[in-house]
Amino acid sequence: LALVVGAPREDHANGVRTARALLLAVLAAVLLFTLLPMLLVEGLFLRRLGRYRQQVETLLRRGHLSTRFPTSGGDELGNLGQALNALLDQTERSQERLAQQAAHDELTGLPNRLAFGRTLGDLRGRGEPFAVALIDLDDFKGINDTLGHEVGDEVLRLAAARLTGALPAGALLARLGGDEFAVLLPGVGAEDASARTRALLDTLAAPLPTGTVTLWVRASAGVSCWPQDDTDESALLRYADLAMYRAKATGGGVQRYHAGLSQDAQRRSELERSLRGVLGRGELWLAYQPVVELGSGAVVGCEALLRWQSPVHGAVSPAQFIPIAEERGLIHEIGAWVLREACTLAARWQRGGRPLRVAVNVSAVQLRGAHFARDVAAILRDTGLAPSLLELEVTETAVMANLCAATAQLTELRALGVSVALDDFGTGYSSLELVRELPLDKLKLDRSFVMGAERDPRRQAIVASILHLAGALGLTVVAEGLETPEQRELLLTLGCPLAQGYLYARPLDERALGEFLRDERRQAGATEVNISRVV
């Protein structure tokens, strides 16, 4: 610069130009060696960012959780890729859990209704025969009501495990909800479906130890078959459901669907509608069957039997309408009416100087009611009937539905002075331990042991054993279904004290029963009474 300053004007101008050119060259070199790498890096960054953008668009457009972001480079973009991939992994695991939960029952781990329906549709698409079985635990509501839902849940888990362990190869077990299970039996035709289902029910026969109490659980099942019954999936389930309810109504076990069940379901629906409000319409009434002392022929009591005379349906059997009343919660009101009517009549006999014990059947649903014993006490107080003249009959199946709660109820009833009889003895569990532990006064020998006993030594041996057992436990025996003088003589010989049956009288209405009791010409075993209402 000194040279330039000290040089002539022309040389000065040339020097300035030279210096400017040199400065520009230096600046260009600086820019070249600093900005070019930056541009190259920016280009690579933009290209990588473009790939991220494409991955995100694919993820949003197609929902492919298998999409993964690049993680190379060790820079912020690489770290971002790692974070996004971790998020996708977590989301994928969450979706798998949700899919599992959507298709499986949380309590038992079994496939649920959705998964069962999908498998059913797949089987139908293959065109191979298969069977559908619906299994429902009997009186499960009573377990929840009396022992609590925790015990009920444990029963469901134990039942699911039992059924799963007994499944044939290739079969599917699902829980549809509540206490209802469904079984899909691929390759099983109509001829084998019931037997396969019955084998599954047999696994539930053994006691279920829940940890707090041991329960005996029974189940009912309905079976439908593809393509014999229908080719529509929903129809198959509906038909199996109809068959299952028929099985419940007839005492449990397995029922195969047939066309008549659809007609029965329609009638059942009509009966349910008519049954509501039946007390207000005065359509229910009681029939009474005398209980006779075999040795003297004296009437010592009677059993009250509920009857329904409908103006629409005619005479409806208790076997038809009682299960409906139990399922729909109507049995409490109806049962209370029966008990009050029977006690009112027995109180009139008591005031008239002819005290007779009246026996009233108690439903399992009534027995598990928290205030049943208190309600009985109130009716006795209102009617003025001596407690010793009331007998309550319970079945073995009703007691076994919840043994602990039933024992407590029966103990409370006996504390009132009411007697308790075990009805239909020999047709249910018939456990000697049960008879010993329950607070009982009587055993009612089922008619199946009486019918034909005079010709069958094996039945005679059974009856003799029951009478011996009852005597050892201090229980009185009443034989049901006595129809012939020969049966009476056999029972007398074996030492049976009491009986009821057509040999003495059919169930009678109140007026006819009064005539029966007043007829001094009556001869034991050969009675003809002029009555207008006998059922």
Steps between C-alpha positions, in 0.01 A plus 500: 500500500790726565614446149160579370476815707836621394457406131385726223123544447482240218698248690285578806187413308649175381604410851150561633356277236755232574431518874126486441539196278718336759245573772218361292706191429560451870132551579402256225741242637359548850144464376592199291662314785240597766163518328538205262523239780205667663302473178597139459399423861174688452425299188556173683288627791218599269512164324486314835223730616315421180522128578356568847217692339425207267501255794259720696268531197498118460429455870211747498355384169522121545538461875791257464650471845780293344635826355839588649709821482876509416724537804845536336713812526523538874354851473168653602319333210638163602391558859157608374472177299582293805234680705238456228580130461467448878162674490388275214614188690301607806194580289521163326516316834204702629297413191583132544380517862182679395436240230550225757263669744241564228487130415535346848314502829692683769383281790562152356739571214270313263403629155196727524183535294682692224770237457244220518292663227803536273598136542139395445494698174827342388366149565182577315705621203688169481178305456587235759239383754533632853301532823440796729439443872398768749574415864344694787566448872180428691398754766825695467321818607443341839877463547557868425209610718590297807879450485603809307638572157856407595392142565289511184802611296708219645229249409507629141879466482490147642218398266689644201812303597300177542330538163824596325671190631224278362476657152535262204783572256422796276206622710465860614368614838388860548331702771211693351423693819373444852501128574444396138767309309497394133672203342573456131547136398644476145429183306237385751163393359158494658539140616807577716439859610292424809739232627801729458322779685386268778862396554589867551222546756623195689824683576301754705340233720791486746504763779662835422727619786497880480730559797227623733233238434458182298210508258317241295417660168266358241463617143254476212588492132325542167637369169437597138670363189608635162358444242220279638333768714587809298776652287480845658743573783264710712225240461731224625579699814134582553400136463771384740375760746143372470618145560702611803198663661296185439774300672480734801122471513520120502756467777832562327719289273522525121219581259536464123313763298191400305239704317245465779719708730435811292128451553565440869698823518207690354265346755749574778509865398120513501486332842747751641286790384187339648676413826567864579208628702352152542438553873294810436281311256432219747609220267716311752355256750618223730428130487561283806609135504437321833784333689378182669628289787545156344416300810170670591400672177463830689570824314780679682571780256504605137731646241404831336552492123490812283270504196447756222175510305552754222210628289740515207719192541270276704647290781876567504729245662720624786792338319445759227434820690703459820839511317383815318397659830841414648694643207298822484502568872125440539538202732543710815159662466332177385672293770392742772141477375511119507639496852240748628207315336612162638558639850163676495319173424701304757423768760126452434539126559693577815225729632239238403662240720651292216867603488673363190855569394525669160811455285608774258768462233780757507690604188880522499461868413281556807738307722792725420301816572660688787170557684317175425490372859384843621220500239387153611487620861289800397249279313470266798437796726243657265303179445525370858623158387708306749853460353489127574218467243712638215744284306729638230621265227832557325667293229853366510597705195369820662705433812816401313493817291639671809536259786633744760235766443221239479609339827494838674150576367361160597652528847330836546168358381518208739574744780155647428347158565441424131588149379714438191467214251744395228284444192554248217763321706712267290479692172769762567837473672371260768809546711485338843722781626247751365213334686705487821608864486176669393247610765217267386191339647379288208608322185248474218574181310470568128223322311755332272597268790138420584378420147543129433674437833256219585643305202864609518717367787776750417268796550373342819860482624552869419182602680594289802844663510354850487255420778783360712713809435213734589429311820864521605497877443164556668324598174145414393446361150205585272465278192376686192301359210320218684246354256421136584405299812800274429736796526334603826543152650866493396569841656322395820712185514819702452398742774413814302269715715346750254402519135311705243374406157205416279417196714361747756420809297608711210583864574171667604376855510410653837132403491569145386765459769241603761263231370784248506576575864132490605420172328498252788412219260835535336701177502878521476609420147150491353353846514252649254407864563246702304706804411479766233862602474765231504835533321 
